[in-house]
Short mmCIF file of C-alpha atoms and ligand atoms in Angstrom, two decimals:
data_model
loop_
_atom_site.label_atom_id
_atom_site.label_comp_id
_atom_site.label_asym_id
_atom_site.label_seq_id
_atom_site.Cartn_x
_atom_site.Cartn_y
_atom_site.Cartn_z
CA UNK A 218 81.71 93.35 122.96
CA UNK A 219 85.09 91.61 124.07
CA UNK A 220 88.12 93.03 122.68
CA UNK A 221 89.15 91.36 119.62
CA UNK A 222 93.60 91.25 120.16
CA UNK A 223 95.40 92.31 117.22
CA UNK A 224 99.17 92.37 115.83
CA UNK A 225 99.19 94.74 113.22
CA UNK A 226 102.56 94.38 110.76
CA UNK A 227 102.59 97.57 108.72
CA UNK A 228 104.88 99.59 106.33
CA UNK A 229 103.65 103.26 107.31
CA UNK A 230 102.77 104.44 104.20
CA UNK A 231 100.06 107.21 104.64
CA UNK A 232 96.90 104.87 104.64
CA UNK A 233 99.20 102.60 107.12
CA UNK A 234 98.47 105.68 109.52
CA UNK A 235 95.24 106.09 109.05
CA UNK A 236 94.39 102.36 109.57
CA UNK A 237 95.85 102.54 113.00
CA UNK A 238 94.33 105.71 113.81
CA UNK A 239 91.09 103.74 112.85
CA UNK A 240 92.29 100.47 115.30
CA UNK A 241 93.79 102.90 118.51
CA UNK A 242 90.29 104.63 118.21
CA UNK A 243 87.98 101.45 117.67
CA UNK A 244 87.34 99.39 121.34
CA UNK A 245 86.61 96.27 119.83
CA UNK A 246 90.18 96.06 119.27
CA UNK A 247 93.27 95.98 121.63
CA UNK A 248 96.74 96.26 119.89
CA UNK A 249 99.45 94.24 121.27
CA UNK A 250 102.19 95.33 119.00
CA UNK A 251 102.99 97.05 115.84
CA UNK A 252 105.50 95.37 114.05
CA UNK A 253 107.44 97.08 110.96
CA UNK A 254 108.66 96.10 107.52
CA UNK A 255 110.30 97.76 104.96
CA UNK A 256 107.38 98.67 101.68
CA UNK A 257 106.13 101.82 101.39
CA UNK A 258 109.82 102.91 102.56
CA UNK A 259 112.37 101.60 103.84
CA UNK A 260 112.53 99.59 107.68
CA UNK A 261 113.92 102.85 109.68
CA UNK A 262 111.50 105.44 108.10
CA UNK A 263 108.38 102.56 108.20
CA UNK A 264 109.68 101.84 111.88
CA UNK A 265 110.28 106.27 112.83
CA UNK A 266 106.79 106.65 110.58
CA UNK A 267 104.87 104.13 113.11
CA UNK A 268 106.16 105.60 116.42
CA UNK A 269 105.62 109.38 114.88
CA UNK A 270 101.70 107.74 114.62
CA UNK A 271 102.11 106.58 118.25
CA UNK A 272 103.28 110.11 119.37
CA UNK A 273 100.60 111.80 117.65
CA UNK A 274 97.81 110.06 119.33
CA UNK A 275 99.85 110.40 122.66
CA UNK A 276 98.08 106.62 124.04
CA UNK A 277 98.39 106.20 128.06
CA UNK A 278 99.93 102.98 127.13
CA UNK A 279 101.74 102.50 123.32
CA UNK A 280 101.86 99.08 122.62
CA UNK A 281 105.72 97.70 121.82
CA UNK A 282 106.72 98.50 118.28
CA UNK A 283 109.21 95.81 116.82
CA UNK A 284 111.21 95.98 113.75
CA UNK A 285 110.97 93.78 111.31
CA UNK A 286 112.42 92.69 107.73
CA UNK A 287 114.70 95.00 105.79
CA UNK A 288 114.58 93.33 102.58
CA UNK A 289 112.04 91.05 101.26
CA UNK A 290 112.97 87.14 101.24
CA UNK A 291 114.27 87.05 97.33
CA UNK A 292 114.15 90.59 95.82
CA UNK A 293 115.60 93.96 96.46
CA UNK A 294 113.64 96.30 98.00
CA UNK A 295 110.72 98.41 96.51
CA UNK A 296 109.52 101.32 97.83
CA UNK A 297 106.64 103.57 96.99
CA UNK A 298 108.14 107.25 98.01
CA UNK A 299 106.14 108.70 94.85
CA UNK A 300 103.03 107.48 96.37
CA UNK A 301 103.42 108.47 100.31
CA UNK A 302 106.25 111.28 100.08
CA UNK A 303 109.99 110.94 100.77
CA UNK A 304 109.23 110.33 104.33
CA UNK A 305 106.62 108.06 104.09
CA UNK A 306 103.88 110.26 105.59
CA UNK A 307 102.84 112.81 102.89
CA UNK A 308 106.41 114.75 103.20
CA UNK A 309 105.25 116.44 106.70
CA UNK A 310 108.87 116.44 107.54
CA UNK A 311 109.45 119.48 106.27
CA UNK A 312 106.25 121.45 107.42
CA UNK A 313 106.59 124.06 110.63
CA UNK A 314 104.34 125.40 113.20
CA UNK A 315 104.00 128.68 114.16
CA UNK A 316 107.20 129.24 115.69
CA UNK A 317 109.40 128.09 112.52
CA UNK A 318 109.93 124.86 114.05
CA UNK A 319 109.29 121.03 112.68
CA UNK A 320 105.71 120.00 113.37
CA UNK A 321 106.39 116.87 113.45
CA UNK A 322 110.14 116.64 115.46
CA UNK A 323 111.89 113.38 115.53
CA UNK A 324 109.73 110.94 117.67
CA UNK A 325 111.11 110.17 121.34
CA UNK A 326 109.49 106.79 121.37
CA UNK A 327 111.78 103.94 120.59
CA UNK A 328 111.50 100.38 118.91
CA UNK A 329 111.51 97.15 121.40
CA UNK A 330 115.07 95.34 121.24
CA UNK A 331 113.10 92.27 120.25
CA UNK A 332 112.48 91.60 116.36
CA UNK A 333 109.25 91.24 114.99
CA UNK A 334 109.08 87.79 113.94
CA UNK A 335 110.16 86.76 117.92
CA UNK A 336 107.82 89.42 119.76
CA UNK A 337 104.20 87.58 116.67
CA UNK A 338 105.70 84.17 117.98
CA UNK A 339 106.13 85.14 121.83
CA UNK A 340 102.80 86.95 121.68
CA UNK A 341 101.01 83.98 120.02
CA UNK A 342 102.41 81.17 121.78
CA UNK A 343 101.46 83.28 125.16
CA UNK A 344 97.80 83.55 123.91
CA UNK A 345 96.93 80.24 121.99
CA UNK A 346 94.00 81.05 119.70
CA UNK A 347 93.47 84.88 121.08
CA UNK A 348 95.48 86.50 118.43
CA UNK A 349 94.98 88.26 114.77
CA UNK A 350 97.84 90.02 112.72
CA UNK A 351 96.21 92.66 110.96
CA UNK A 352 99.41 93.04 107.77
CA UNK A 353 99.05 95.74 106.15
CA UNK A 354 102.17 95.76 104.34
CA UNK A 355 104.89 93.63 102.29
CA UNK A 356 104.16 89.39 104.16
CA UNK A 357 107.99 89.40 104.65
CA UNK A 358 107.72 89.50 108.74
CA UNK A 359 104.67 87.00 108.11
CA UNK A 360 106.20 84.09 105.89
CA UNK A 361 109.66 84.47 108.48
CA UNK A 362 107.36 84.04 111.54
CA UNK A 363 105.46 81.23 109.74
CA UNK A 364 108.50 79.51 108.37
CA UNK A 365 111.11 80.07 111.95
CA UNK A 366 108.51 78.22 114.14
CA UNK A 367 105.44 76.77 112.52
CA UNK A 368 104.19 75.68 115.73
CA UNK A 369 104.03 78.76 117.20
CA UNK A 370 102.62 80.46 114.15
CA UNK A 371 99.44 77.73 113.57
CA UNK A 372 98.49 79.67 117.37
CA UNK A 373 97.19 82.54 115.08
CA UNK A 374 93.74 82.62 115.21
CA UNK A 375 93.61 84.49 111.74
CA UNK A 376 95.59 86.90 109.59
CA UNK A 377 94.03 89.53 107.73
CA UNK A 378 95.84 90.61 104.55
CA UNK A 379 95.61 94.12 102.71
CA UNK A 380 96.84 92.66 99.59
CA UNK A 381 96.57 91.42 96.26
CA UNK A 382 93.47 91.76 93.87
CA UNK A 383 91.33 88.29 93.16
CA UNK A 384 90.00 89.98 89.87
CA UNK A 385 93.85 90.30 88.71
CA UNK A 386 93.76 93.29 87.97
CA UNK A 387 96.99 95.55 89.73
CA UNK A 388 98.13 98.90 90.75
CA UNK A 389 101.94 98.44 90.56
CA UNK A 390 101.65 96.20 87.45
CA UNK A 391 98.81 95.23 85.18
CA UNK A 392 98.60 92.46 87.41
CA UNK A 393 100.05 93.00 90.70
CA UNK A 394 99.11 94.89 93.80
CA UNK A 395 102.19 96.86 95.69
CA UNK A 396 102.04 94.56 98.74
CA UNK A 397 102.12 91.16 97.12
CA UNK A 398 104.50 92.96 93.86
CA UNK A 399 106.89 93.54 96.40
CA UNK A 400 107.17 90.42 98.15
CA UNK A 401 106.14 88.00 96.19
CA UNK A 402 107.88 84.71 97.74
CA UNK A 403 106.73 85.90 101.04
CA UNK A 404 102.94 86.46 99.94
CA UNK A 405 103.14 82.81 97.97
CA UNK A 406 104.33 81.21 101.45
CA UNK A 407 101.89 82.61 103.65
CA UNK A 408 98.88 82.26 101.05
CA UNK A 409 99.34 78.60 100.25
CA UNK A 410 100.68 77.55 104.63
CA UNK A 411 96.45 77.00 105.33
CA UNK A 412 96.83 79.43 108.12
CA UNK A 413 93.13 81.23 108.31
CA UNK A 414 93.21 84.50 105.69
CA UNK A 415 91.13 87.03 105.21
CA UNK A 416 92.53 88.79 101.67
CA UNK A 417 90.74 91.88 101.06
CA UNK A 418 92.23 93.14 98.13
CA UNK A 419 92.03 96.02 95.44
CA UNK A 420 88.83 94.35 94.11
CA UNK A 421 87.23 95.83 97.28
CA UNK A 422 89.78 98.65 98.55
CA UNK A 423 89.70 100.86 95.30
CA UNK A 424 85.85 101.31 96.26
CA UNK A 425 86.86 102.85 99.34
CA UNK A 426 87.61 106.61 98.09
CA UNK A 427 87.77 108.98 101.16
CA UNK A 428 87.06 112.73 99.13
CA UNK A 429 88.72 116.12 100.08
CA UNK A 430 85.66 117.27 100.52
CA UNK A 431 84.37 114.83 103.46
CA UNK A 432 87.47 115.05 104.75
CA UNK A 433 87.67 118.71 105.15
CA UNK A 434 83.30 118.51 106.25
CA UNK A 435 85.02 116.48 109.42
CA UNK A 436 87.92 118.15 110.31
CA UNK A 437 86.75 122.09 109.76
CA UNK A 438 86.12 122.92 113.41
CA UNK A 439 88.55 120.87 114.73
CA UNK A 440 92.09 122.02 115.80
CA UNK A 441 93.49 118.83 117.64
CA UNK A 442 96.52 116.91 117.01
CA UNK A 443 95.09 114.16 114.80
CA UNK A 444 92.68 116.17 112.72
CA UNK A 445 95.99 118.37 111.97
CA UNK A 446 97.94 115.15 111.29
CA UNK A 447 95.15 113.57 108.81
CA UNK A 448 94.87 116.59 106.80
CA UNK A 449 98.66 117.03 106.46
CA UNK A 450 99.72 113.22 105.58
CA UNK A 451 96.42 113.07 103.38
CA UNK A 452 97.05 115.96 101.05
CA UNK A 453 99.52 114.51 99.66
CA UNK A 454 97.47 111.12 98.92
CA UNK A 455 94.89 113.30 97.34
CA UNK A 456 97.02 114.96 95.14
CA UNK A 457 99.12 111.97 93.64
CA UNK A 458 95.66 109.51 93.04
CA UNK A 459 94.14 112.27 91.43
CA UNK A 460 97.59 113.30 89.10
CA UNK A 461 98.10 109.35 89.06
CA UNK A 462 94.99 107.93 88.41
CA UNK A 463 92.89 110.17 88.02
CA UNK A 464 91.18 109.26 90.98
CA UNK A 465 88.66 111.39 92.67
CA UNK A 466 89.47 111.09 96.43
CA UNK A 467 92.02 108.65 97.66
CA UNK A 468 91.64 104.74 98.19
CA UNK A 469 91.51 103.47 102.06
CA UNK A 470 93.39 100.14 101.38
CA UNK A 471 94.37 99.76 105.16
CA UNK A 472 91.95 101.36 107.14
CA UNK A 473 89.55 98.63 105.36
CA UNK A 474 91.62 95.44 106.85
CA UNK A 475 91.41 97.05 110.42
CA UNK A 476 87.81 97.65 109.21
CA UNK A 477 87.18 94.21 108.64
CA UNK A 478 89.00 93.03 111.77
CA UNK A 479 86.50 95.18 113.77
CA UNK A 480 83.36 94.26 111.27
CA UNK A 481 83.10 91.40 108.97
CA UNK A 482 80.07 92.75 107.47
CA UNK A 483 82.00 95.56 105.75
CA UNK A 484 82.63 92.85 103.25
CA UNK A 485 81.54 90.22 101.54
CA UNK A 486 84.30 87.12 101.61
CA UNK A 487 84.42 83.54 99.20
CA UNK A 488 86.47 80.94 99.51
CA UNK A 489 89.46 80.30 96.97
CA UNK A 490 92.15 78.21 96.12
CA UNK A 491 94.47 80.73 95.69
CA UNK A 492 98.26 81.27 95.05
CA UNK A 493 100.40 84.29 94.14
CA UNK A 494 102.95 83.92 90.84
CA UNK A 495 106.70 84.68 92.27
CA UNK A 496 108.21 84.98 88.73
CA UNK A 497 106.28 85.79 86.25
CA UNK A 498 107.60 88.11 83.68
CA UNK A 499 104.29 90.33 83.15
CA UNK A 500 102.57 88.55 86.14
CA UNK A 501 104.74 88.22 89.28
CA UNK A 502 103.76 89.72 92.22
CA UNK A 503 100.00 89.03 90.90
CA UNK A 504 97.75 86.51 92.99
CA UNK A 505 96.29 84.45 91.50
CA UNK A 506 92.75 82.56 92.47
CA UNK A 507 90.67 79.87 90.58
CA UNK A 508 87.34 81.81 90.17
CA UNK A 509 86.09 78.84 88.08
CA UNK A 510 82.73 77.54 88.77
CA UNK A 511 83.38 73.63 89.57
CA UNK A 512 81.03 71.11 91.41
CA UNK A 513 83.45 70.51 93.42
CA UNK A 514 86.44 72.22 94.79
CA UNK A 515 89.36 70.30 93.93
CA UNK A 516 91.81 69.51 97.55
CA UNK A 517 94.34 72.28 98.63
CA UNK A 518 94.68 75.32 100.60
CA UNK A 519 92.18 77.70 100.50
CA UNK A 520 91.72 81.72 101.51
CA UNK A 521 88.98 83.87 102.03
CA UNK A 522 89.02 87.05 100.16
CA UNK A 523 86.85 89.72 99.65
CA UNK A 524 84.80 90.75 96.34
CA UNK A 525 82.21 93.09 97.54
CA UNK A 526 82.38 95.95 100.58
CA UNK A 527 79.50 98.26 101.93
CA UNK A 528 81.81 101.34 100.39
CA UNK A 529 79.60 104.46 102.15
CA UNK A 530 78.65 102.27 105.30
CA UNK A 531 82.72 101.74 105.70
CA UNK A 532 83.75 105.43 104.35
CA UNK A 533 81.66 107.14 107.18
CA UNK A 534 82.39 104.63 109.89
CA UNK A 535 86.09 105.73 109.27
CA UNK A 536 85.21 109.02 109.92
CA UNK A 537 83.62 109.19 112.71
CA UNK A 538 86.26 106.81 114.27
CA UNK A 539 89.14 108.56 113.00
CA UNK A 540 87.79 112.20 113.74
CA UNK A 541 85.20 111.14 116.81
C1 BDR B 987 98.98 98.86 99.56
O1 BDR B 987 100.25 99.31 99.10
C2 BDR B 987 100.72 100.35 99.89
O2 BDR B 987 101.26 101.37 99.13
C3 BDR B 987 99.57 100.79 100.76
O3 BDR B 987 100.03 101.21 102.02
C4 BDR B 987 98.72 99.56 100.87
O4 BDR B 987 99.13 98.73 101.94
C5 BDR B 987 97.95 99.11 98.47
O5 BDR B 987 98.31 98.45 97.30
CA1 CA B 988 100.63 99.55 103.69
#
């Protein structure tokens, strides 16, 4: 199979680090960058959190990492630190190894001096038509890139969005999911520009529940670097969807997305018209998508989004790509 090329804008965010574990171990995709924006946490921890991923899986060849937008295009920043830790990553800053010292030391990688919005538009205008951004976080770098050269941008051959919930139903707010709650504007741009989407959302993603116990059935006789660095960022995931929601293993919002990117038969997509409410008192943040039956769809942009997945088929091709 040829090598689908990916850009993948993320917030890492503990199931930001297992999606790209899931894309740097999948060969039916080749990542050209990893561009970073502030979400989970803010830009210098999501930007330190993506090249502490990068070090971890110690690639021959690390693709650039840019860094992206610091605050979202209207609003103040959000982050999620009671979801993903104070560091982003499960709090594995402070855990040691043997020897009393950090497990996880500072990374020596660095960011590119270029900023993510110029390194998506070099990258696409380079490769007209060859080129996917995989966002798995806040749209902010997306609606910049979109909005700085249009031209450039239409080049995409599809974006693939881990956001937003087409039955309406939220996990920051009743109604909003964190990505689109904490960008709004940006999300509203990007879903109504007619650039291709692929939204897979919370409808699909909360049916995606990786369990302590299959993790721990693929990791027990392993002792390598990444088996070690799932179980440590995941524990804490565990812990706060079971204390938070009740939940009895913990959602794989991201990994899905990369999923999808590498197999569209993971999920089921329709077509909607589709836009996402910026200001909403009780509803901004939420997107919104005309599920009406009509004979005929009236004219305007449309996205894809998803409303059924193959949860099991999905859950165990994780595993055995994450923990080969
Ligand atoms: C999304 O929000 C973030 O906390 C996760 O990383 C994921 O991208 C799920 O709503
Ligand atoms: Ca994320």
């Amino acid at each position: 199979m040829q090598d689908r090329r990916v850009i993948i804008d993320t917030d890492p965010g503990i199931d930001d680090a297992l999606a790209l574990i899931l894309a740097f171990n999948s060969p039916e995709l080749k990542v050209e960058a990893i561009t970073t924006v502030s979400g989970n946490v803010p830009l210098e921890d999501a930007t330190r959190n993506a090249l502490q991923i990068l070090e971890v899986l110690d690639l021959p060849e690390p693709p650039p990492v840019a860094c992206g937008a610091a605050w979202p295009i209207v609003r103040e920043p959000l982050a999620a630190r009671h979801v993903h830790g104070e560091d982003g990553l499960g709090d594995i800053a402070v855990l040691t190894n043997a020897g009393g010292g950090p497990r996880y030391p500072r990374p020596t990688l660095s960011p590119v001096g270029t900023s993510a919005v110029e390194l998506i538009l070099s990258l696409l205008s380079e490769s007209p038509g060859e080129i996917s951004i995989i966002a798995l976080g806040p749209l902010t770098n997306i609606a910049l890139a979109l909005e700085s050269n249009p031209a450039a941008f239409s080049q995409v051959q599809e974006v693939i969005v881990m956001g937003g919930a087409v039955n309406g139903i939220g996990n920051v707010t009743e109604t909003a999911e964190f990505n689109f709650y904490a960008d709004p504007d940006a999300a509203s741009r990007v879903i109504r520009s007619g650039t291709p989407i692929a939204v897979i959302g919370l409808d699909v993603t909360t049916r995606t529940l990786l369990t302590p116990a299959a993790l721990e059935a693929s990791t027990r006789d392993r002792r390598d670097r990444v088996a070690e660095f799932i179980t440590d960022v995941s524990s804490k995931y565990f812990e706060v969807s079971l204390q938070r929601r009740g939940l009895s293993g913990c959602p794989l919002h991201d990994p899905l997305a990369v999923g999808v990117a590498i197999d569209r038969s993971f999920v089921t997509l329709e077509s909607f018209r589709a836009d996402v409410e910026t200001e909403g008192h009780l509803t901004a943040g939420m997107l919104v998508a005309d599920r009406r039956k009509r004979a005929a769809q009236p004219a305007g942009p449309t996205i894809r989004a998803a409303v059924d997945v193959q949860s099991e088929r999905f859950i165990n091709f994780f595993l055995s790509r994450a923990l080969p």
